[in-house]
């Protein structure tokens, strides 16, 4: 998979350092890569450190699964 410069840049940052924007990029790109339905990003208005604290259940609830 060829990554854009933007993808390479934020992929190189450890997730605890991700901004809300980085979290949104990761979720959007992951959903696209795995042919998932679009996710309501307003439910993920969190930084990377907070995202890493989510349980699987919390993540799925926000993602609409």
PDB file of C-alpha atoms in Angstrom:
ATOM      1  CA  UNK A   1       0.000   0.000   0.000  1.00  0.00           C
ATOM      2  CA  UNK A   2       1.393   3.392  -0.986  1.00  0.00           C
ATOM      3  CA  UNK A   3       1.004   5.978   1.732  1.00  0.00           C
ATOM      4  CA  UNK A   4       0.715   9.704   1.237  1.00  0.00           C
ATOM      5  CA  UNK A   5       3.177  12.006   2.982  1.00  0.00           C
ATOM      6  CA  UNK A   6       0.415  12.994   5.388  1.00  0.00           C
ATOM      7  CA  UNK A   7      -0.207   9.350   6.319  1.00  0.00           C
ATOM      8  CA  UNK A   8       3.491   8.659   6.822  1.00  0.00           C
ATOM      9  CA  UNK A   9       3.844  11.747   9.004  1.00  0.00           C
ATOM     10  CA  UNK A  10       1.121  10.899  11.496  1.00  0.00           C
ATOM     11  CA  UNK A  11       1.827   7.169  11.419  1.00  0.00           C
ATOM     12  CA  UNK A  12       5.304   8.009  12.714  1.00  0.00           C
ATOM     13  CA  UNK A  13       3.847   9.664  15.827  1.00  0.00           C
ATOM     14  CA  UNK A  14       3.128   7.384  18.774  1.00  0.00           C
ATOM     15  CA  UNK A  15      -0.657   7.254  19.362  1.00  0.00           C
ATOM     16  CA  UNK A  16      -0.399   8.812  22.836  1.00  0.00           C
ATOM     17  CA  UNK A  17       0.762  11.964  21.059  1.00  0.00           C
ATOM     18  CA  UNK A  18      -2.076  12.034  18.492  1.00  0.00           C
ATOM     19  CA  UNK A  19      -4.327  15.050  18.351  1.00  0.00           C
ATOM     20  CA  UNK A  20      -8.080  14.804  17.820  1.00  0.00           C
ATOM     21  CA  UNK A  21      -7.384  15.429  14.128  1.00  0.00           C
ATOM     22  CA  UNK A  22      -4.901  12.536  14.047  1.00  0.00           C
ATOM     23  CA  UNK A  23      -7.473  10.226  15.657  1.00  0.00           C
ATOM     24  CA  UNK A  24     -10.019  11.256  13.025  1.00  0.00           C
ATOM     25  CA  UNK A  25      -7.511  10.584  10.219  1.00  0.00           C
ATOM     26  CA  UNK A  26      -6.681   7.152  11.612  1.00  0.00           C
ATOM     27  CA  UNK A  27     -10.343   6.179  11.983  1.00  0.00           C
ATOM     28  CA  UNK A  28     -11.235   7.453   8.502  1.00  0.00           C
ATOM     29  CA  UNK A  29      -8.287   5.757   6.810  1.00  0.00           C
ATOM     30  CA  UNK A  30      -8.869   2.495   8.686  1.00  0.00           C
ATOM     31  CA  UNK A  31     -12.557   2.460   7.772  1.00  0.00           C
ATOM     32  CA  UNK A  32     -11.673   3.073   4.126  1.00  0.00           C
ATOM     33  CA  UNK A  33      -8.878   0.485   4.105  1.00  0.00           C
ATOM     34  CA  UNK A  34     -11.119  -2.220   5.567  1.00  0.00           C
ATOM     35  CA  UNK A  35     -14.227  -1.280   3.544  1.00  0.00           C
ATOM     36  CA  UNK A  36     -16.184  -0.349   6.644  1.00  0.00           C
ATOM     37  CA  UNK A  37     -19.133   1.995   6.825  1.00  0.00           C
ATOM     38  CA  UNK A  38     -18.236   5.635   7.586  1.00  0.00           C
ATOM     39  CA  UNK A  39     -17.871   6.435  11.279  1.00  0.00           C
ATOM     40  CA  UNK A  40     -19.418   9.492  12.946  1.00  0.00           C
ATOM     41  CA  UNK A  41     -16.196  11.251  13.904  1.00  0.00           C
ATOM     42  CA  UNK A  42     -17.979  13.576  16.326  1.00  0.00           C
ATOM     43  CA  UNK A  43     -18.191  10.558  18.629  1.00  0.00           C
ATOM     44  CA  UNK A  44     -14.394  10.429  18.617  1.00  0.00           C
ATOM     45  CA  UNK A  45     -13.552  13.970  19.721  1.00  0.00           C
ATOM     46  CA  UNK A  46     -10.645  12.621  21.776  1.00  0.00           C
ATOM     47  CA  UNK A  47      -6.876  12.671  21.566  1.00  0.00           C
ATOM     48  CA  UNK A  48      -4.770   9.563  21.137  1.00  0.00           C
ATOM     49  CA  UNK A  49      -4.035   9.080  24.832  1.00  0.00           C
ATOM     50  CA  UNK A  50      -7.768   9.017  25.563  1.00  0.00           C
ATOM     51  CA  UNK A  51      -8.463   6.708  22.622  1.00  0.00           C
ATOM     52  CA  UNK A  52      -5.960   4.194  23.989  1.00  0.00           C
ATOM     53  CA  UNK A  53      -7.924   4.060  27.260  1.00  0.00           C
ATOM     54  CA  UNK A  54     -11.102   2.897  25.506  1.00  0.00           C
ATOM     55  CA  UNK A  55     -12.188  -0.659  26.039  1.00  0.00           C
ATOM     56  CA  UNK A  56     -13.197  -2.630  22.966  1.00  0.00           C
ATOM     57  CA  UNK A  57     -16.816  -2.207  24.039  1.00  0.00           C
ATOM     58  CA  UNK A  58     -16.478   1.585  24.348  1.00  0.00           C
ATOM     59  CA  UNK A  59     -14.834   1.805  20.935  1.00  0.00           C
ATOM     60  CA  UNK A  60     -17.522  -0.303  19.264  1.00  0.00           C
ATOM     61  CA  UNK A  61     -20.280   1.696  20.941  1.00  0.00           C
ATOM     62  CA  UNK A  62     -18.881   4.957  19.581  1.00  0.00           C
ATOM     63  CA  UNK A  63     -18.208   3.428  16.168  1.00  0.00           C
ATOM     64  CA  UNK A  64     -21.785   2.231  15.881  1.00  0.00           C
ATOM     65  CA  UNK A  65     -21.017  -1.474  15.890  1.00  0.00           C
TER      66      UNK A  65
END
